[in-house]
C-alpha atoms as one frame of an Amber mdcrd trajectory, in Angstrom:
protein
   7.754 -10.449  22.164  11.406 -10.066  23.202  12.897  -6.646  22.548  16.422
  -6.141  21.166  17.903  -5.614  24.609  16.263  -8.752  25.943  17.450 -10.724
  22.939  21.011  -9.596  23.582  20.811 -10.571  27.234  19.304 -14.008  26.489
  21.521 -15.092  23.602  24.168 -17.743  24.129  27.655 -16.261  23.797  30.136
 -18.623  22.143  33.654 -18.230  23.624  35.570 -16.683  20.743  38.948 -15.196
  19.880  40.020 -12.580  17.327  42.934 -12.517  14.914  44.000 -10.417  11.956
  44.581 -12.665   8.947  47.962 -11.442   7.757  50.287 -13.332   5.471  51.513
 -16.058   7.858  48.839 -18.568   8.963  51.202 -20.231  11.461  51.048 -17.137
  13.679  47.302 -17.680  14.036  47.189 -21.471  14.022  49.754 -22.221  16.744
  47.781 -20.601  19.600  44.695 -22.592  18.538  46.464 -25.876  19.228  46.923
 -24.814  22.835  43.149 -24.675  23.290  43.336 -21.313  25.036  40.525 -20.866
  27.572  38.083 -23.139  25.777  37.906 -21.129  22.564  35.041 -22.389  20.384
  35.200 -19.837  17.564  37.866 -17.748  15.853  36.932 -14.463  14.196  39.263
 -13.659  11.296  39.489 -10.003  10.322  40.948  -9.680   6.842  41.114  -7.812
   3.549  40.627  -9.262   0.069  44.376  -9.323  -0.548  45.358 -12.619  -2.185
  47.822 -13.614   0.566  45.371 -12.686   3.294  42.738 -14.915   1.653  45.280
 -17.746   1.498  45.854 -17.336   5.229  42.110 -17.399   5.911  41.775 -20.618
   3.910  44.643 -22.327   5.785  43.392 -21.218   9.199  39.812 -22.298   8.465
  41.010 -25.735   7.381  43.016 -26.229  10.574  40.275 -24.798  12.776  37.722
 -27.200  11.348  40.070 -30.132  11.985  40.362 -29.263  15.698  36.710 -28.368
  16.200  36.870 -24.577  16.212  34.319 -22.606  14.217  35.381 -19.572  12.171
  33.789 -16.283  11.254  35.115 -13.799   8.728  34.934 -10.011   8.855  36.152
  -8.230   5.736  37.740  -4.794   6.054  38.985  -2.345   3.433  42.404  -1.367
   4.776  44.411  -3.350   7.320  46.561  -0.240   7.854  43.568   1.894   8.877
  43.834   2.127  12.666  40.321   3.506  13.089  38.673   0.951  10.827  40.287
  -1.887  12.791  39.310  -0.327  16.113  35.699   0.346  15.047  35.346  -3.145
  13.570  36.432  -4.867  16.780  34.375  -2.469  18.916  31.274  -3.407  16.881
  32.060  -7.110  17.168  32.393  -6.872  20.947  29.171  -4.877  21.181  27.326
  -7.570  19.224  28.983 -10.711  20.587  30.417  -9.830  23.999  34.090  -9.747
  24.949  36.400 -12.303  23.322  38.394 -14.623  25.548  41.589 -13.398  23.879
  42.961 -11.415  20.952  45.907 -12.591  18.867  48.427  -9.758  18.391  51.075
 -11.696  16.474  49.609 -11.688  12.981  49.016  -8.544  10.947  50.809  -5.203
  10.525  51.834  -3.027  13.458  49.010  -0.520  12.952  46.373  -3.245  13.242
  48.089  -4.767  16.278  48.225  -1.333  17.933  44.459  -0.884  17.487  43.774
  -4.365  18.846  46.099  -3.833  21.800  44.431  -0.530  22.682  40.949  -1.982
  22.783  42.287  -4.974  24.742  43.662  -2.701  27.450  40.491  -0.610  27.555
  38.295  -3.677  28.005  40.710  -5.897  29.991  40.874  -8.568  27.290  43.872
 -10.949  27.399  46.356 -10.742  24.537  47.934 -13.842  23.021  51.144 -13.850
  20.995  53.150 -16.611  19.333  56.919 -16.450  19.762  58.078 -18.275  16.653
  61.753 -18.136  17.629  61.198 -20.081  20.870  58.011 -21.849  19.722  55.998
 -20.664  22.711  52.652 -19.004  23.340  52.686 -15.865  25.492  49.571 -14.577
  27.265  49.368 -10.973  28.492  46.704 -10.208  31.090  45.942  -6.578  30.244
  43.775  -6.211  33.360  47.020  -6.174  35.347  47.895  -2.799  33.811  44.703
  -1.219  35.170  45.386  -2.926  38.480  48.870  -1.434  38.537  47.681   2.141
  38.022  45.051   1.697  40.724  47.641   0.410  43.174  50.230   2.993  42.113
  47.795   5.772  42.966  46.707   4.159  46.227  50.169   3.154  47.449  52.350
   5.796  45.818  54.276   6.527  49.023  54.950   2.837  49.607  56.242   2.271
  46.084  58.482   5.330  46.256  59.840   4.109  49.585  60.607   0.695  48.121
  62.802   2.399  45.528  65.187   3.596  48.223  66.926   0.245  48.637  66.958
  -3.284  47.238  65.584  -5.394  50.124  62.928  -4.726  52.751  61.308  -6.477
  55.679  57.825  -5.688  56.961  59.306  -4.079  60.075  61.681  -1.880  58.078
  58.977  -0.701  55.700  56.486  -0.090  58.509  59.075   1.947  60.403  60.059
   3.931  57.311  56.448   4.820  56.526  55.390   5.177  60.174  52.612   2.644
  59.693  51.567  -0.420  61.650  52.977  -3.785  60.582  49.441  -5.089  59.960
  48.740  -2.161  57.604  51.993  -2.694  55.700  51.372  -6.441  55.570  48.081
  -5.826  53.751  49.802  -3.486  51.296  52.574  -5.994  50.648  50.008  -8.716
  49.943  48.270  -6.531  47.348  51.559  -5.500  45.761  52.598  -9.148  45.584
  49.275 -10.160  44.003  49.802  -7.419  41.419  53.279  -8.858  40.677  54.948
  -5.618  41.743  57.008  -7.149  44.540  58.438 -10.600  45.106  59.597 -12.457
  48.188  63.322 -13.114  48.064  64.027 -14.508  51.561  62.196 -16.298  54.352
  58.868 -18.054  54.597  57.034 -15.440  56.656  56.936 -17.580  59.797  57.966
 -16.375  63.299  61.445 -17.823  62.900  61.824 -16.961  59.248  60.664 -13.403
  58.509  60.608 -12.723  54.810  62.210  -9.950  52.822  60.902  -8.600  49.559
  61.923  -6.404  46.648  60.332  -4.643  43.697  59.974  -6.767  40.583  61.488
  -5.790  37.253  57.965  -5.132  36.011  57.369  -2.652  38.834  60.658  -0.869
  38.199  59.854  -0.608  34.508  56.358   0.767  35.127  57.791   3.216  37.641
  60.264   4.454  35.039  63.384   3.000  36.660
């Protein structure tokens, strides 16, 4: 006989996404057409408000047409931060992490709860920019990566704030570190999208120069 824990470990997890069913079905439907990360099921969190039910109906119809299953979770108050948070926490506990969470549809309070749990569990966020008709994906794991790197390379980041452009030699000299050590740091900072190469290819005859990205400056409070 398989116990509850064994059943959880052996069940097949269907790749799913989560969205709040607000009053505009387009904000939920458009990301589905992009086939984000092989999504097979969409979980719709909604109230019994008439317009919310209309959105659920429209989304379910479209989802069925493109081969995506749907699941509904009914909540009492879409403006209750803690109800939204607890509902999604329970869903993740039962079904595993979703491949993404839609943070375009629904009121700000609901989106805030969904964004918080996304950051805590490193779940990608998806948003639909109606004005430019584009889908935006936010990899929340990069935020945790940033804070890890910020703590580890605090002196390096502070040094990079002193001027606009740096070479490996200049940064190594300024920090009194070996070029090989600084090169490893620069690689990690580049992978974290905190610096970008602005000149050179990195070859012997074309040493590169780099600078902090706008993202890095924003996260550093500049």
